[in-house]
């Protein structure tokens, strides 16, 4: 997996998360990007008027090695430094990886944003799943609690399939289907009927995913009333990981990153993986 680093506390959290999950997700490739000219790329301005790339590459290489020596000595000497803006550079280098991992803070002198432009860019444009790791991510439970948003769409099917083929077999996976009922509309279902339909759709959809897999962790089914964004936040409050497809059902499905995935990715409270449609047919079974 590719891990984007910029020297911030946010990227340190991303690196720690990647180290915790390396057994399931593969070899870690630490990456730092740099740009030429008097730009800030995480450590301050590079002095001097020389816009030749080499001084900037050398500076970034030194900072990357120092960062790895401090936070992951076993990865020292394995990092990659590329000349590119962070978002496009990470997305390009991560092609073919199992996962692109980035922190939700850093990448900018303006550290007050919940998710910087780099994380947002990666979630929208990456062809591989993107893990967005909040700075305050808790240590994982011994058995790994995973919540997967499931609305019956092809993207939800892909997110669940990716989860089941990449997390450890001992994980506790919960597929959550949120539903809303409108009271007073002539053709609307009663709250009871709306819940029953949501449960039937969840059972059928999950069964379709499981029928294609030879082995996987057990999957629990959970139906919740309310807006999907709030429901998934509540369901994953004590989880180790939340997984969503990049798009789902509804009028916003035509957008590159759907409204539910966008809301959860921009303000993650737990590590959140956004699975794009390009990743739906490239899963490999977890060992």
Short mmCIF file of C-alpha atoms in Angstrom, two decimals:
data_model
loop_
_atom_site.label_atom_id
_atom_site.label_comp_id
_atom_site.label_asym_id
_atom_site.label_seq_id
_atom_site.Cartn_x
_atom_site.Cartn_y
_atom_site.Cartn_z
CA UNK A 1 0.00 0.00 0.00
CA UNK A 2 1.06 3.55 -0.70
CA UNK A 3 1.24 5.94 2.28
CA UNK A 4 1.40 9.68 1.68
CA UNK A 5 3.68 11.51 4.11
CA UNK A 6 4.37 15.19 4.66
CA UNK A 7 5.96 15.21 8.09
CA UNK A 8 2.81 16.25 9.94
CA UNK A 9 1.13 14.57 12.90
CA UNK A 10 -1.63 13.57 10.50
CA UNK A 11 0.73 11.64 8.26
CA UNK A 12 2.32 10.03 11.32
CA UNK A 13 -1.13 8.72 12.25
CA UNK A 14 -1.58 7.41 8.71
CA UNK A 15 1.76 5.62 8.88
CA UNK A 16 0.94 4.03 12.24
CA UNK A 17 -2.36 2.78 10.84
CA UNK A 18 -0.62 1.32 7.79
CA UNK A 19 1.89 -0.49 10.00
CA UNK A 20 -0.96 -1.98 12.06
CA UNK A 21 -2.60 -3.35 8.90
CA UNK A 22 0.42 -4.35 6.84
CA UNK A 23 -0.27 -8.07 7.32
CA UNK A 24 -3.60 -7.75 5.48
CA UNK A 25 -2.81 -4.97 3.02
CA UNK A 26 0.75 -5.65 1.96
CA UNK A 27 4.10 -3.91 1.78
CA UNK A 28 4.18 -0.23 2.71
CA UNK A 29 5.57 2.29 0.22
CA UNK A 30 6.14 5.64 1.97
CA UNK A 31 5.83 8.56 -0.45
CA UNK A 32 6.64 12.24 -0.16
CA UNK A 33 5.99 14.74 -2.92
CA UNK A 34 7.70 18.04 -3.59
CA UNK A 35 7.30 20.98 -5.94
CA UNK A 36 9.91 23.38 -7.22
CA UNK A 37 9.88 27.03 -6.32
CA UNK A 38 9.23 28.75 -2.99
CA UNK A 39 6.28 26.55 -2.00
CA UNK A 40 5.38 25.03 1.34
CA UNK A 41 5.18 21.25 1.15
CA UNK A 42 4.96 20.36 4.82
CA UNK A 43 8.27 21.50 6.31
CA UNK A 44 8.49 25.13 5.27
CA UNK A 45 9.98 26.96 2.33
CA UNK A 46 13.13 25.69 0.66
CA UNK A 47 15.61 28.56 0.73
CA UNK A 48 17.12 30.07 -2.35
CA UNK A 49 15.97 31.23 -5.79
CA UNK A 50 17.10 28.07 -7.61
CA UNK A 51 14.01 26.47 -9.21
CA UNK A 52 15.94 23.45 -10.38
CA UNK A 53 14.29 20.32 -8.99
CA UNK A 54 17.37 18.75 -7.43
CA UNK A 55 17.67 20.98 -4.33
CA UNK A 56 14.03 20.36 -3.54
CA UNK A 57 14.32 16.62 -4.15
CA UNK A 58 17.34 16.43 -1.85
CA UNK A 59 15.58 18.40 0.86
CA UNK A 60 12.45 16.24 0.63
CA UNK A 61 14.56 13.06 0.70
CA UNK A 62 16.31 14.16 3.88
CA UNK A 63 13.01 15.05 5.57
CA UNK A 64 11.42 11.76 4.52
CA UNK A 65 14.31 9.73 5.94
CA UNK A 66 14.22 11.66 9.22
CA UNK A 67 10.49 11.11 9.46
CA UNK A 68 10.81 7.37 8.83
CA UNK A 69 13.69 7.02 11.29
CA UNK A 70 11.50 8.63 13.95
CA UNK A 71 8.19 6.89 13.26
CA UNK A 72 9.01 3.65 11.41
CA UNK A 73 12.73 2.77 11.47
CA UNK A 74 12.06 -0.53 9.70
CA UNK A 75 10.95 1.45 6.61
CA UNK A 76 14.02 3.72 6.45
CA UNK A 77 15.49 3.69 2.98
CA UNK A 78 12.31 2.39 1.35
CA UNK A 79 10.56 5.69 0.65
CA UNK A 80 9.92 7.37 -2.67
CA UNK A 81 10.20 11.09 -3.40
CA UNK A 82 8.45 12.44 -6.49
CA UNK A 83 8.15 15.87 -8.07
CA UNK A 84 4.45 16.58 -8.18
CA UNK A 85 1.64 18.31 -6.39
CA UNK A 86 0.65 15.97 -3.57
CA UNK A 87 -2.81 14.89 -4.71
CA UNK A 88 -2.05 14.01 -8.35
CA UNK A 89 1.33 12.55 -7.42
CA UNK A 90 -0.07 10.19 -4.80
CA UNK A 91 -2.97 9.11 -7.01
CA UNK A 92 -0.59 8.33 -9.87
CA UNK A 93 1.95 6.48 -7.77
CA UNK A 94 -0.74 4.44 -6.00
CA UNK A 95 -2.04 2.92 -9.24
CA UNK A 96 -1.74 -0.83 -8.82
CA UNK A 97 -1.52 -0.63 -5.01
CA UNK A 98 -4.02 -2.33 -2.75
CA UNK A 99 -4.66 0.95 -0.96
CA UNK A 100 -3.67 4.62 -0.75
CA UNK A 101 -3.39 5.86 2.85
CA UNK A 102 -3.39 9.54 3.83
CA UNK A 103 -3.92 11.46 7.03
CA UNK A 104 -6.78 13.90 7.38
CA UNK A 105 -4.59 16.73 8.64
CA UNK A 106 -1.41 18.14 7.23
CA UNK A 107 -0.42 18.95 3.64
CA UNK A 108 -1.01 22.63 4.27
CA UNK A 109 -0.02 25.48 6.56
CA UNK A 110 -3.75 25.86 7.24
CA UNK A 111 -4.13 22.92 9.61
CA UNK A 112 -7.64 23.73 10.81
CA UNK A 113 -9.43 21.91 7.99
CA UNK A 114 -11.00 18.57 8.85
CA UNK A 115 -9.78 17.08 5.58
CA UNK A 116 -7.23 18.91 3.48
CA UNK A 117 -7.35 19.30 -0.26
CA UNK A 118 -4.97 16.35 -0.73
CA UNK A 119 -7.23 13.85 1.01
CA UNK A 120 -10.27 15.20 -0.81
CA UNK A 121 -8.48 14.99 -4.16
CA UNK A 122 -7.37 11.41 -3.52
CA UNK A 123 -10.85 10.29 -2.46
CA UNK A 124 -12.34 11.76 -5.63
CA UNK A 125 -9.74 10.71 -8.20
CA UNK A 126 -7.96 7.58 -7.01
CA UNK A 127 -8.46 4.36 -8.98
CA UNK A 128 -7.65 2.35 -5.83
CA UNK A 129 -9.34 2.48 -2.41
CA UNK A 130 -8.30 5.43 -0.25
CA UNK A 131 -7.95 5.19 3.54
CA UNK A 132 -8.47 8.51 5.34
CA UNK A 133 -6.99 8.32 8.83
CA UNK A 134 -8.02 10.90 11.45
CA UNK A 135 -5.31 12.15 13.77
CA UNK A 136 -6.99 10.79 16.88
CA UNK A 137 -7.62 7.27 15.58
CA UNK A 138 -7.81 4.80 18.47
CA UNK A 139 -5.82 1.55 18.66
CA UNK A 140 -7.74 -1.23 16.92
CA UNK A 141 -9.75 -3.83 18.80
CA UNK A 142 -8.18 -7.26 19.00
CA UNK A 143 -10.75 -8.69 16.60
CA UNK A 144 -11.07 -5.58 14.33
CA UNK A 145 -14.56 -4.06 14.15
CA UNK A 146 -15.52 -3.01 10.60
CA UNK A 147 -18.70 -1.24 9.48
CA UNK A 148 -19.62 -1.26 5.78
CA UNK A 149 -22.26 1.09 4.39
CA UNK A 150 -24.62 -0.91 2.18
CA UNK A 151 -27.43 0.68 0.16
CA UNK A 152 -27.80 -2.04 -2.47
CA UNK A 153 -25.91 -0.17 -5.21
CA UNK A 154 -23.10 -1.70 -7.25
CA UNK A 155 -20.65 0.49 -5.34
CA UNK A 156 -21.94 -0.85 -2.02
CA UNK A 157 -21.55 -4.41 -3.32
CA UNK A 158 -17.98 -3.57 -4.31
CA UNK A 159 -17.19 -1.96 -0.95
CA UNK A 160 -18.40 -5.04 0.94
CA UNK A 161 -16.57 -7.42 -1.42
CA UNK A 162 -13.34 -5.43 -1.05
CA UNK A 163 -13.69 -5.47 2.74
CA UNK A 164 -14.28 -9.20 2.97
CA UNK A 165 -11.31 -10.00 0.75
CA UNK A 166 -8.87 -7.70 2.54
CA UNK A 167 -9.57 -7.71 6.30
CA UNK A 168 -8.48 -10.52 8.58
CA UNK A 169 -10.79 -13.50 8.85
CA UNK A 170 -11.25 -12.89 12.57
CA UNK A 171 -12.74 -9.43 11.95
CA UNK A 172 -16.28 -8.53 12.96
CA UNK A 173 -17.93 -7.06 9.86
CA UNK A 174 -21.28 -5.29 10.12
CA UNK A 175 -23.19 -4.30 6.96
CA UNK A 176 -25.40 -1.29 7.72
CA UNK A 177 -28.44 -0.32 5.66
CA UNK A 178 -29.92 3.08 6.47
CA UNK A 179 -33.47 3.87 5.42
CA UNK A 180 -35.78 6.85 5.66
CA UNK A 181 -39.58 6.87 5.86
CA UNK A 182 -41.81 9.83 5.02
CA UNK A 183 -44.91 10.04 7.16
CA UNK A 184 -48.00 11.61 5.61
CA UNK A 185 -47.21 11.03 1.93
CA UNK A 186 -50.07 9.10 0.24
CA UNK A 187 -47.81 6.49 -1.38
CA UNK A 188 -45.17 6.25 1.33
CA UNK A 189 -44.58 3.05 3.25
CA UNK A 190 -45.36 2.87 6.93
CA UNK A 191 -42.30 2.96 9.19
CA UNK A 192 -42.71 -0.76 9.83
CA UNK A 193 -42.98 -1.62 6.12
CA UNK A 194 -40.04 0.67 5.28
CA UNK A 195 -37.88 -1.12 7.84
CA UNK A 196 -38.99 -4.54 6.58
CA UNK A 197 -38.17 -3.61 2.98
CA UNK A 198 -34.77 -2.24 3.96
CA UNK A 199 -33.99 -5.46 5.83
CA UNK A 200 -35.06 -7.62 2.89
CA UNK A 201 -32.92 -5.59 0.49
CA UNK A 202 -29.95 -5.79 2.85
CA UNK A 203 -30.28 -9.54 3.26
CA UNK A 204 -30.58 -10.11 -0.49
CA UNK A 205 -27.72 -7.80 -1.37
CA UNK A 206 -25.29 -9.22 1.17
CA UNK A 207 -26.22 -12.77 0.16
CA UNK A 208 -25.38 -11.92 -3.45
CA UNK A 209 -21.92 -10.70 -2.44
CA UNK A 210 -21.23 -13.71 -0.22
CA UNK A 211 -22.24 -16.15 -2.95
CA UNK A 212 -19.18 -15.10 -4.97
CA UNK A 213 -16.68 -15.63 -2.13
CA UNK A 214 -15.15 -18.90 -1.00
CA UNK A 215 -14.08 -17.70 2.43
CA UNK A 216 -14.67 -14.53 4.41
CA UNK A 217 -15.24 -13.14 7.90
CA UNK A 218 -18.78 -13.48 9.27
CA UNK A 219 -21.10 -10.61 8.36
CA UNK A 220 -23.74 -9.15 10.67
CA UNK A 221 -26.69 -7.20 9.27
CA UNK A 222 -27.92 -3.97 10.83
CA UNK A 223 -30.83 -1.78 9.66
CA UNK A 224 -30.99 1.80 10.94
CA UNK A 225 -33.57 4.53 10.45
CA UNK A 226 -32.33 7.95 9.42
CA UNK A 227 -30.11 9.80 7.01
CA UNK A 228 -27.31 7.48 5.79
CA UNK A 229 -24.59 9.91 6.84
CA UNK A 230 -25.78 10.15 10.41
CA UNK A 231 -26.66 6.46 10.60
CA UNK A 232 -23.23 5.33 9.44
CA UNK A 233 -21.49 7.73 11.81
CA UNK A 234 -23.51 6.36 14.71
CA UNK A 235 -22.97 2.74 13.68
CA UNK A 236 -19.21 3.22 13.34
CA UNK A 237 -18.71 5.33 16.47
CA UNK A 238 -16.78 2.59 18.26
CA UNK A 239 -15.59 0.77 15.13
CA UNK A 240 -12.01 0.40 13.96
CA UNK A 241 -12.89 1.03 10.33
CA UNK A 242 -15.72 2.37 8.17
CA UNK A 243 -15.88 1.34 4.50
CA UNK A 244 -18.12 2.99 1.88
CA UNK A 245 -18.43 2.90 -1.89
CA UNK A 246 -17.50 6.07 -3.71
CA UNK A 247 -21.06 6.46 -4.96
CA UNK A 248 -24.46 5.05 -4.08
CA UNK A 249 -28.08 5.36 -5.06
CA UNK A 250 -29.82 8.66 -5.69
CA UNK A 251 -29.69 11.71 -7.89
CA UNK A 252 -26.11 12.51 -6.84
CA UNK A 253 -24.84 9.17 -8.13
CA UNK A 254 -23.59 10.92 -11.25
CA UNK A 255 -20.99 12.80 -9.20
CA UNK A 256 -17.48 11.41 -8.95
CA UNK A 257 -17.80 11.17 -5.19
CA UNK A 258 -21.34 10.67 -3.90
CA UNK A 259 -22.90 12.77 -1.17
CA UNK A 260 -22.73 10.10 1.56
CA UNK A 261 -19.12 9.13 0.82
CA UNK A 262 -18.16 12.80 0.53
CA UNK A 263 -19.68 13.72 3.89
CA UNK A 264 -18.09 10.78 5.69
CA UNK A 265 -14.71 11.29 4.01
CA UNK A 266 -14.53 15.03 4.69
CA UNK A 267 -15.21 14.67 8.41
CA UNK A 268 -14.06 11.17 9.39
CA UNK A 269 -14.28 10.27 13.06
CA UNK A 270 -12.80 6.79 12.53
CA UNK A 271 -10.46 5.48 9.81
CA UNK A 272 -12.57 5.52 6.64
CA UNK A 273 -11.93 3.72 3.36
CA UNK A 274 -13.59 4.95 0.17
CA UNK A 275 -13.72 2.19 -2.48
CA UNK A 276 -13.98 3.47 -6.08
CA UNK A 277 -15.71 1.55 -8.84
CA UNK A 278 -12.34 0.87 -10.54
CA UNK A 279 -11.42 -1.35 -7.59
CA UNK A 280 -14.53 -3.54 -7.79
CA UNK A 281 -12.98 -6.18 -10.03
CA UNK A 282 -9.42 -6.21 -8.68
CA UNK A 283 -9.84 -7.79 -5.26
CA UNK A 284 -7.60 -10.59 -4.04
CA UNK A 285 -8.63 -12.87 -1.18
CA UNK A 286 -7.07 -12.07 2.16
CA UNK A 287 -4.87 -14.74 3.69
#
